[in-house]
CSV table of C-alpha atoms in Angstrom, one decimal:
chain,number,residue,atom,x,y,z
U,1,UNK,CA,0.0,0.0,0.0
U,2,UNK,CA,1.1,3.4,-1.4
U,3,UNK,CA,-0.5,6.6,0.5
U,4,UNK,CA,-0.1,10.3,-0.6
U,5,UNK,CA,-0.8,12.5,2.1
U,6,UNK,CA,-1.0,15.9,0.8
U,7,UNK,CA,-0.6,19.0,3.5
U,8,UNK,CA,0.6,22.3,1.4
U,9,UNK,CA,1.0,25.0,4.0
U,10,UNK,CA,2.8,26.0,6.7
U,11,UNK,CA,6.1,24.0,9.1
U,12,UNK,CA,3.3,24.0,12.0
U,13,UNK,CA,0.4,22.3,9.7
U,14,UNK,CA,3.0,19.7,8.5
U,15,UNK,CA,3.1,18.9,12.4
U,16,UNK,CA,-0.4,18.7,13.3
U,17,UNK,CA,-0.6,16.3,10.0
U,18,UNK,CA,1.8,13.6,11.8
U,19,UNK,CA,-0.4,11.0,13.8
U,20,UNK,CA,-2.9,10.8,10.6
U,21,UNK,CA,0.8,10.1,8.7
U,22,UNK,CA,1.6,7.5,11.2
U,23,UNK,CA,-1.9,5.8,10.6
U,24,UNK,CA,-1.3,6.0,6.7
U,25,UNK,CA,2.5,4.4,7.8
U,26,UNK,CA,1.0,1.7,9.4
U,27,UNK,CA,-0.2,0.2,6.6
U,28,UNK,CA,2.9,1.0,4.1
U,29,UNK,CA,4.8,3.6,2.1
U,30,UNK,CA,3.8,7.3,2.5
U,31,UNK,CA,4.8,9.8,0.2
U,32,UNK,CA,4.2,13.4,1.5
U,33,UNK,CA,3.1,16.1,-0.7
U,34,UNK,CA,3.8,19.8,1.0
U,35,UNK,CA,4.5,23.1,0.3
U,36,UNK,CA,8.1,24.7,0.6
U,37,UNK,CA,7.2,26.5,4.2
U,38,UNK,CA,6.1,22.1,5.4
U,39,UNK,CA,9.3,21.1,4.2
U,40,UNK,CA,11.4,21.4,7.2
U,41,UNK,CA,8.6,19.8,9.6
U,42,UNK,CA,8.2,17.0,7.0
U,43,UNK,CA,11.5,15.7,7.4
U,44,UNK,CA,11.4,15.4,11.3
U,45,UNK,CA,8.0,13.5,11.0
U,46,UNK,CA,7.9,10.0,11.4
U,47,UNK,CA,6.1,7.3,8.7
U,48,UNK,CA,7.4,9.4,5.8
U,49,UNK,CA,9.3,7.7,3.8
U,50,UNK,CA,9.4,10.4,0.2
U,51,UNK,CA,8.7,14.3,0.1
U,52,UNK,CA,7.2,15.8,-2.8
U,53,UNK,CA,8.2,20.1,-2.7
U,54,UNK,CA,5.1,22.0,-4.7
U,55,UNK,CA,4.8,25.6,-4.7
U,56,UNK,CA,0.7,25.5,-4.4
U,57,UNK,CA,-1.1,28.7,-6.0
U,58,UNK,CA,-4.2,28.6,-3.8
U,59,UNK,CA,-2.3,27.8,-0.6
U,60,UNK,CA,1.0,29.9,-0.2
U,61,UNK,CA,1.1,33.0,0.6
U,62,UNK,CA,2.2,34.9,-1.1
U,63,UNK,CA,0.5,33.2,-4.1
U,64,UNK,CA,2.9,32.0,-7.1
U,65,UNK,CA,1.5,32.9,-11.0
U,66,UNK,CA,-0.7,29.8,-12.3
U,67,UNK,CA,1.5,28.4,-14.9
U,68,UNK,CA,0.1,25.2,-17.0
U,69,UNK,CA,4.0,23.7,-16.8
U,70,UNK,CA,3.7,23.7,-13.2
U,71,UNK,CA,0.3,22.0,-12.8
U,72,UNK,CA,1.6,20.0,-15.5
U,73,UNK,CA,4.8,19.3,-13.7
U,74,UNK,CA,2.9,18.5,-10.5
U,75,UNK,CA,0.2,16.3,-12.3
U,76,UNK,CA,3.4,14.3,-13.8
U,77,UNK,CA,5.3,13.9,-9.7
U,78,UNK,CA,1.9,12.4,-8.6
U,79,UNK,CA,1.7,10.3,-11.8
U,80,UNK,CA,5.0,8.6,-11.1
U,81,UNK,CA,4.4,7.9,-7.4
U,82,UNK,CA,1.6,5.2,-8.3
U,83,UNK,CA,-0.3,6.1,-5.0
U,84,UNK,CA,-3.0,3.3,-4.3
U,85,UNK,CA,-5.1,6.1,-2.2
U,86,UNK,CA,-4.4,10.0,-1.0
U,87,UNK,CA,-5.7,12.0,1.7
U,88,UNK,CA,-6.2,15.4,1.3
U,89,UNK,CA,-5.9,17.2,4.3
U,90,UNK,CA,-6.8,20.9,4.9
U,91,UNK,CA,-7.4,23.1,7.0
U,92,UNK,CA,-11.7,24.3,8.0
U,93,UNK,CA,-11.0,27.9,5.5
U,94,UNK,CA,-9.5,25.5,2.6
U,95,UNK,CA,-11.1,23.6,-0.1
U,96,UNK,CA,-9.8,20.3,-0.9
U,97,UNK,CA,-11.2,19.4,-4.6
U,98,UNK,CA,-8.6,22.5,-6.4
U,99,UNK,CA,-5.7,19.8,-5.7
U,100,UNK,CA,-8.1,16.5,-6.2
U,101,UNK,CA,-8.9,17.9,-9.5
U,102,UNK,CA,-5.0,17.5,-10.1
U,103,UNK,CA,-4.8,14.0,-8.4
U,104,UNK,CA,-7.5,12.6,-10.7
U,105,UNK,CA,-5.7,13.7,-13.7
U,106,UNK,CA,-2.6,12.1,-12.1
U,107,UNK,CA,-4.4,8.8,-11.7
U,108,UNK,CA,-5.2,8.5,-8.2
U,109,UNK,CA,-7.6,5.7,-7.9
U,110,UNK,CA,-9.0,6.9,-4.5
U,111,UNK,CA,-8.9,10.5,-3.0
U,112,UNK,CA,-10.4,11.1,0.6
U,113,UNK,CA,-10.9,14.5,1.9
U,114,UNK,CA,-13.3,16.9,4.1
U,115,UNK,CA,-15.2,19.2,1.8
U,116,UNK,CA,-18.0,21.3,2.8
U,117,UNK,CA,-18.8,21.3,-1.1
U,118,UNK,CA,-20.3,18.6,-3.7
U,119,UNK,CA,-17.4,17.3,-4.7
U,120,UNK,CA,-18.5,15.2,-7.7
U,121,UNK,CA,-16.5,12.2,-8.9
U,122,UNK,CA,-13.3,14.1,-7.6
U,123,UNK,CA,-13.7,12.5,-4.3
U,124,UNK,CA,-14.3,8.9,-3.5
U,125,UNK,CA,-14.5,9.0,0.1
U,126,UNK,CA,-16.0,12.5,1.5
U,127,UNK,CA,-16.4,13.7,5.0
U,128,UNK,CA,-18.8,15.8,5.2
U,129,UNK,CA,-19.0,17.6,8.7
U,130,UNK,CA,-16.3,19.9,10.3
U,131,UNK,CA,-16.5,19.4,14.0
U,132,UNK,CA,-14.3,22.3,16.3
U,133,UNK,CA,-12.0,19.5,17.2
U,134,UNK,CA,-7.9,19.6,17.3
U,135,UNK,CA,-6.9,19.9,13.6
U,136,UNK,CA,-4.7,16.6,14.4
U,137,UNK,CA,-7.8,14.9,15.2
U,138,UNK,CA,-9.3,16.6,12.6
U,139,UNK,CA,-6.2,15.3,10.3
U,140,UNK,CA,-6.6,12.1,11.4
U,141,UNK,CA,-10.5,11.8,10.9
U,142,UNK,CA,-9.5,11.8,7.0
U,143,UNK,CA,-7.0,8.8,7.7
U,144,UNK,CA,-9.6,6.9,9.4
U,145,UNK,CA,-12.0,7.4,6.8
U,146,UNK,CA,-9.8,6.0,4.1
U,147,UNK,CA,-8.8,2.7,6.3
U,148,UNK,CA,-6.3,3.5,8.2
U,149,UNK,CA,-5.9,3.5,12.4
U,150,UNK,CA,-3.0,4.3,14.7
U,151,UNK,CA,-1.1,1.7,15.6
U,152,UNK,CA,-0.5,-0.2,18.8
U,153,UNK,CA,0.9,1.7,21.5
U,154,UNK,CA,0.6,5.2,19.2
U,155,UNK,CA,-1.3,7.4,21.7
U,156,UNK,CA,-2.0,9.8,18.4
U,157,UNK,CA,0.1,12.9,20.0
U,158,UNK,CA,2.3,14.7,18.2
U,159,UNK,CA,5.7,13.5,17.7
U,160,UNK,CA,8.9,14.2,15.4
U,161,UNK,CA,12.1,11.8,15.0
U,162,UNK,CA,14.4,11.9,17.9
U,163,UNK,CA,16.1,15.8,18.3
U,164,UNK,CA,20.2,15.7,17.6
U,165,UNK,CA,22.4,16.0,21.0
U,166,UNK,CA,23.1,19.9,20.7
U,167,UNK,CA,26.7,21.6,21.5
U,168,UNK,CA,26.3,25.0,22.1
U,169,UNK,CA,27.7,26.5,25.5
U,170,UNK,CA,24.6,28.6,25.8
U,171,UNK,CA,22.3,26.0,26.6
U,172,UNK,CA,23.1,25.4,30.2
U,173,UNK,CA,20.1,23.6,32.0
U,174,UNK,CA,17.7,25.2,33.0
U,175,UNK,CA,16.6,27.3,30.5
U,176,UNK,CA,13.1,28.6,28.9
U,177,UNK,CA,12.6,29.2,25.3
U,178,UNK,CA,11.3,32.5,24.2
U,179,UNK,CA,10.5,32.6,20.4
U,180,UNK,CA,9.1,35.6,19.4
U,181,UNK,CA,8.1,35.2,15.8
U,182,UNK,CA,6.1,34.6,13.1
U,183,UNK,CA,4.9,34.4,9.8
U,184,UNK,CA,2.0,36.1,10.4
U,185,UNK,CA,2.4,39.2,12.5
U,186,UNK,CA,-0.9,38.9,14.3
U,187,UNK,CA,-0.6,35.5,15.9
U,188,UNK,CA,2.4,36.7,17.8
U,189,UNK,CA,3.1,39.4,20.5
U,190,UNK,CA,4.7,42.9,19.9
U,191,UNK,CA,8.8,43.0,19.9
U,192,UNK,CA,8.6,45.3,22.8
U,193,UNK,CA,6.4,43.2,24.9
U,194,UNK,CA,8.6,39.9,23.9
U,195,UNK,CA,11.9,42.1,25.3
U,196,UNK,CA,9.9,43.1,28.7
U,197,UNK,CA,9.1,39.6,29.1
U,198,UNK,CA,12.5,38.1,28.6
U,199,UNK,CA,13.1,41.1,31.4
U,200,UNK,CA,10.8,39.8,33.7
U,201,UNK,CA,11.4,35.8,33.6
U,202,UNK,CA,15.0,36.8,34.3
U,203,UNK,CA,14.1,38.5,37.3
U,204,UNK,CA,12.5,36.0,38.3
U,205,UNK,CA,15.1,33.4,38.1
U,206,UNK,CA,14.7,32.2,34.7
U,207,UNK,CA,17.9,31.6,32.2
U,208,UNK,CA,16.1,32.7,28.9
U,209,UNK,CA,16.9,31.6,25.5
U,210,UNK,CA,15.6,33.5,22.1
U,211,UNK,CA,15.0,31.3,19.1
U,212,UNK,CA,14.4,32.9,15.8
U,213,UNK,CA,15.1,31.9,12.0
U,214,UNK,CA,18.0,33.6,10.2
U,215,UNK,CA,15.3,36.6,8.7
U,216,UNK,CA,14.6,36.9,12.5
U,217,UNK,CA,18.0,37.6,13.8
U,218,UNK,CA,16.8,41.4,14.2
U,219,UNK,CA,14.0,40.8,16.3
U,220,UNK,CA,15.9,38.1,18.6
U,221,UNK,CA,18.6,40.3,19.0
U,222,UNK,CA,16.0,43.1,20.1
U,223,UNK,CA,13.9,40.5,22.3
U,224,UNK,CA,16.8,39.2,24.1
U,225,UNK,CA,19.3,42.4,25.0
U,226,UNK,CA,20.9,41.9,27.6
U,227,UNK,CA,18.9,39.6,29.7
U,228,UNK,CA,18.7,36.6,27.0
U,229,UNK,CA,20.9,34.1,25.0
U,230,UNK,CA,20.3,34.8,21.5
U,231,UNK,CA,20.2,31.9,19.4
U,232,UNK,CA,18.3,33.9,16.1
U,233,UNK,CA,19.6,32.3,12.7
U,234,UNK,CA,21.7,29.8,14.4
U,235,UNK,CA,20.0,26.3,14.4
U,236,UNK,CA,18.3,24.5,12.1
U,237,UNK,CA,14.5,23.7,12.2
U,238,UNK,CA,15.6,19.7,13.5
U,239,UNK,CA,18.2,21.6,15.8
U,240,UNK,CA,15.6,24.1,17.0
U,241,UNK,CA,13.4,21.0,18.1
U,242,UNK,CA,16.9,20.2,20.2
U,243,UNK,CA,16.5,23.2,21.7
U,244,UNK,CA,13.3,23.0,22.5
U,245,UNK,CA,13.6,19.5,24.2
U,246,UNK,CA,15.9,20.8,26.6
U,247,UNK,CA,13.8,23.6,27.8
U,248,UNK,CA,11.6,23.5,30.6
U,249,UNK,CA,8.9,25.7,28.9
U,250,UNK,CA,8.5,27.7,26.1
U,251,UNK,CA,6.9,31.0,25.4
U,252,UNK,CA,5.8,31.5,21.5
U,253,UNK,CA,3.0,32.5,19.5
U,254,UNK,CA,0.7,30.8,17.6
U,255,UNK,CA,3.5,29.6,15.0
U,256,UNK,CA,5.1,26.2,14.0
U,257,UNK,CA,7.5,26.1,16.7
U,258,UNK,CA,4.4,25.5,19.6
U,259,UNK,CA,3.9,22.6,18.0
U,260,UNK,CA,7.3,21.8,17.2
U,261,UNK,CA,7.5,22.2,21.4
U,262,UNK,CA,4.6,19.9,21.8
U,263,UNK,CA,6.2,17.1,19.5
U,264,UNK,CA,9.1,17.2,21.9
U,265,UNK,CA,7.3,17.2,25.3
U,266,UNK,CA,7.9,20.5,26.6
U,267,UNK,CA,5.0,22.5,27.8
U,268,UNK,CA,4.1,25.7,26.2
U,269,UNK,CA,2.9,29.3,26.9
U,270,UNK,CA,1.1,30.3,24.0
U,271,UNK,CA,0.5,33.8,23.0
U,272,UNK,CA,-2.5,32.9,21.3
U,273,UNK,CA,-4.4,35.5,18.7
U,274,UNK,CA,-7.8,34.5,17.9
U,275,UNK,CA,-7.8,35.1,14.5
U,276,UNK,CA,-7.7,31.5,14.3
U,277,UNK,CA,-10.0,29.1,16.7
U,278,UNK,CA,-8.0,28.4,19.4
U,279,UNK,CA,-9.9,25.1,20.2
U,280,UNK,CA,-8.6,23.7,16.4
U,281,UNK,CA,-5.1,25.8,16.5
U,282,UNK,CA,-3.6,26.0,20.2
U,283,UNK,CA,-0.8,23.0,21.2
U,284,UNK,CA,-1.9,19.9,21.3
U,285,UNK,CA,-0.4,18.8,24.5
U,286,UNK,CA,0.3,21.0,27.4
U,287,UNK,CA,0.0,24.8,27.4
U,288,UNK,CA,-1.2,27.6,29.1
U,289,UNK,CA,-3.2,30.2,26.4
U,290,UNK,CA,-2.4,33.7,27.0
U,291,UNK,CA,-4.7,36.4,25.2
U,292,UNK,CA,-8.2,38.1,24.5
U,293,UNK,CA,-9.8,34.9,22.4
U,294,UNK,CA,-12.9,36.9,22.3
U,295,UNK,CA,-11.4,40.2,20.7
U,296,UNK,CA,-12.9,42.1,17.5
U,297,UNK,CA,-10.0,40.3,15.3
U,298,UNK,CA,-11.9,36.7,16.3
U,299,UNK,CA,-11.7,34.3,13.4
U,300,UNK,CA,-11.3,36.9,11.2
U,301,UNK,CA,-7.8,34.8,9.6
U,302,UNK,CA,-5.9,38.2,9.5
U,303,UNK,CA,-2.3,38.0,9.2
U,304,UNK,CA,-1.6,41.8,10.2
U,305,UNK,CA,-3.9,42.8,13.0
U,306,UNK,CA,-7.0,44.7,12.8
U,307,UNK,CA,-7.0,46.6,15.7
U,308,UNK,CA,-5.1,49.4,16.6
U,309,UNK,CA,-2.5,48.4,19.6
U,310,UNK,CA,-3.0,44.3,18.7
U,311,UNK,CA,-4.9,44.5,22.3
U,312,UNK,CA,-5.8,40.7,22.0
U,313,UNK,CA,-2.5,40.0,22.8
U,314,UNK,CA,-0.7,43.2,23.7
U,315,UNK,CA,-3.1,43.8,26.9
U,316,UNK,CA,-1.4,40.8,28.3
U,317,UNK,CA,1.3,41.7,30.9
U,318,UNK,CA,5.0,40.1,31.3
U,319,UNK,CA,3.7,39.0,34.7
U,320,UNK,CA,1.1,36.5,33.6
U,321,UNK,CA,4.0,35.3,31.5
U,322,UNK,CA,6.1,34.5,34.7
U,323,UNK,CA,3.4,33.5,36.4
U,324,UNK,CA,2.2,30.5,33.6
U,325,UNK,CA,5.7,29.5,33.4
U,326,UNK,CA,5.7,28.7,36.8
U,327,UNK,CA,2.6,26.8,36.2
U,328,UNK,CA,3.8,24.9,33.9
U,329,UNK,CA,6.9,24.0,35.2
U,330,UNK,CA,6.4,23.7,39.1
């Protein structure tokens, strides 16, 4: 058995896609098909055994031109993987039958997906509802449907291949993770709130680490002045989930890396915007959410905030920072 398990967005999607991946895994090969920002999380997931790179035009932001030599490029990939069934995951704002289209043409014999709309012959199995659920249960709803179950002893959490043994002399133990950014500027605090609150942990005791990619190494260097390590630009996305083993919590925004936290085991303190549900998008695993989830911004998807003052999240003070850290790690 040949599974292609398409998830086209985002590092942190990629991770919420993993115990429906595992399920698919169970039962043989999986091929993953994912966008270049899934890329990184696709190689630390378990069950994958082939990644497929596409530049979707409906999905990524921002969106590529339409060319017929890509679709036609794409159509060809899928061809040549000879997938005996695919599962089209998505998340509750996307529609699955743009990329089922492309897998019929490909050949797919049997293409399972959640879609809200009459999907015609392009899907074979279709689920029909969209319960406010976890969007890994969510994920893995669509892997039941076509067959496939966890198996024995997989409690369906999230979970990435073993983090590398790190050498950096910053990391002495304890430490928290602060990781301040994020693709989209609304699902994460201000800079000047992130610096306070790297202030304020260290006051309290904490040894505070900064964790950025290399575009962020600005913002780190800004968020962790002189009271934080700053580790902006200098790990990888697998050495970042290192670093984020060895912490004893970490404080981040709605953005790949909570999950990336979750995978690991280390509870998180999510800044959480509710432009996104939080009951379908917070960490699946232990958290404490941080923020206004019934602001004007609510599920309003926005990727640049709103409001004047981002007061969903901006209202929250350094203190209730220290204070779920503590929670969390007492």
């Amino acid at each position: 058995m040949r599974t292609l398990v398409a998830r086209l967005d985002s590092d942190g999607d990629v991770l919420l896609a993993g115990p429906a991946i595992r399920a698919a895994a169970a039962s043989g090969e999986v091929v993953l098909l994912c966008g270049p920002g899934g890329v990184r999380a696709a190689e630390l997931l378990p069950g994958v055994n082939r990644i497929i790179e596409w530049e979707c035009p409906w999905i990524v932001n921002p969106a590529p031109e339409v060319r017929p030599i890509d679709i036609e490029a794409v159509v060809a990939l899928v061809h040549g993987v000879r997938a005996d069934v695919a599962l089209v995951l998505t998340s509750f704002h996307q529609s699955p039958l743009p990329l089922a289209l492309l897998l019929r043409l490909a050949g797919v014999p049997k293409i399972v997906a959640r879609s809200i709309d009459y999907p015609g012959s392009l899907l074979d199995v279709r689920l029909t509802g969209d319960p406010d659920v976890p969007e890994a249960e969510r994920a893995l709803e669509v892997a039941r449907a076509a067959g496939f179950e966890l198996p024995p002893g997989d409690d369906g959490r999230l979970a990435v291949l073993d983090p590398p043994e790190l050498e950096l002399a910053e990391l002495s133990h304890p430490y928290v993770v602060v990781h301040p950014g994020a693709t989209a500027p609304a699902r994460t605090w201000s800079p000047d709130r992130w610096a306070k609150a790297v202030v304020a942990l260290n006051a309290a005791g904490h040894r505070v680490v900064v964790t950025g990619g290399p575009a962020e190494a600005g913002l780190t260097a800004h968020v962790a002045g002189a009271c934080g390590t700053d580790l902006g630009g200098r790990t990888t996305f697998r050495e970042l989930s290192g670093v984020l083993a060895g912490a004893e919590a970490v404080v981040v925004g709605n953005t790949g890396p909570a999950h990336l936290a979750v995978a690991v085991g280390t509870p998180v303190v999510s800044l959480f915007a509710p432009v996104v549900p939080a009951a379908r998008w917070a960490p699946h695993g232990e958290h404490v959410l941080l923020g206004d989830q019934h602001a004007r911004c609510r599920n309003s998807r926005a990727r640049e905030c709103p409001t004047p003052g981002h007061p969903c999240l901006d209202l929250v003070e350094p203190a209730e920072v220290v204070a779920a850290v503590a929670e969390v790690t007492r």
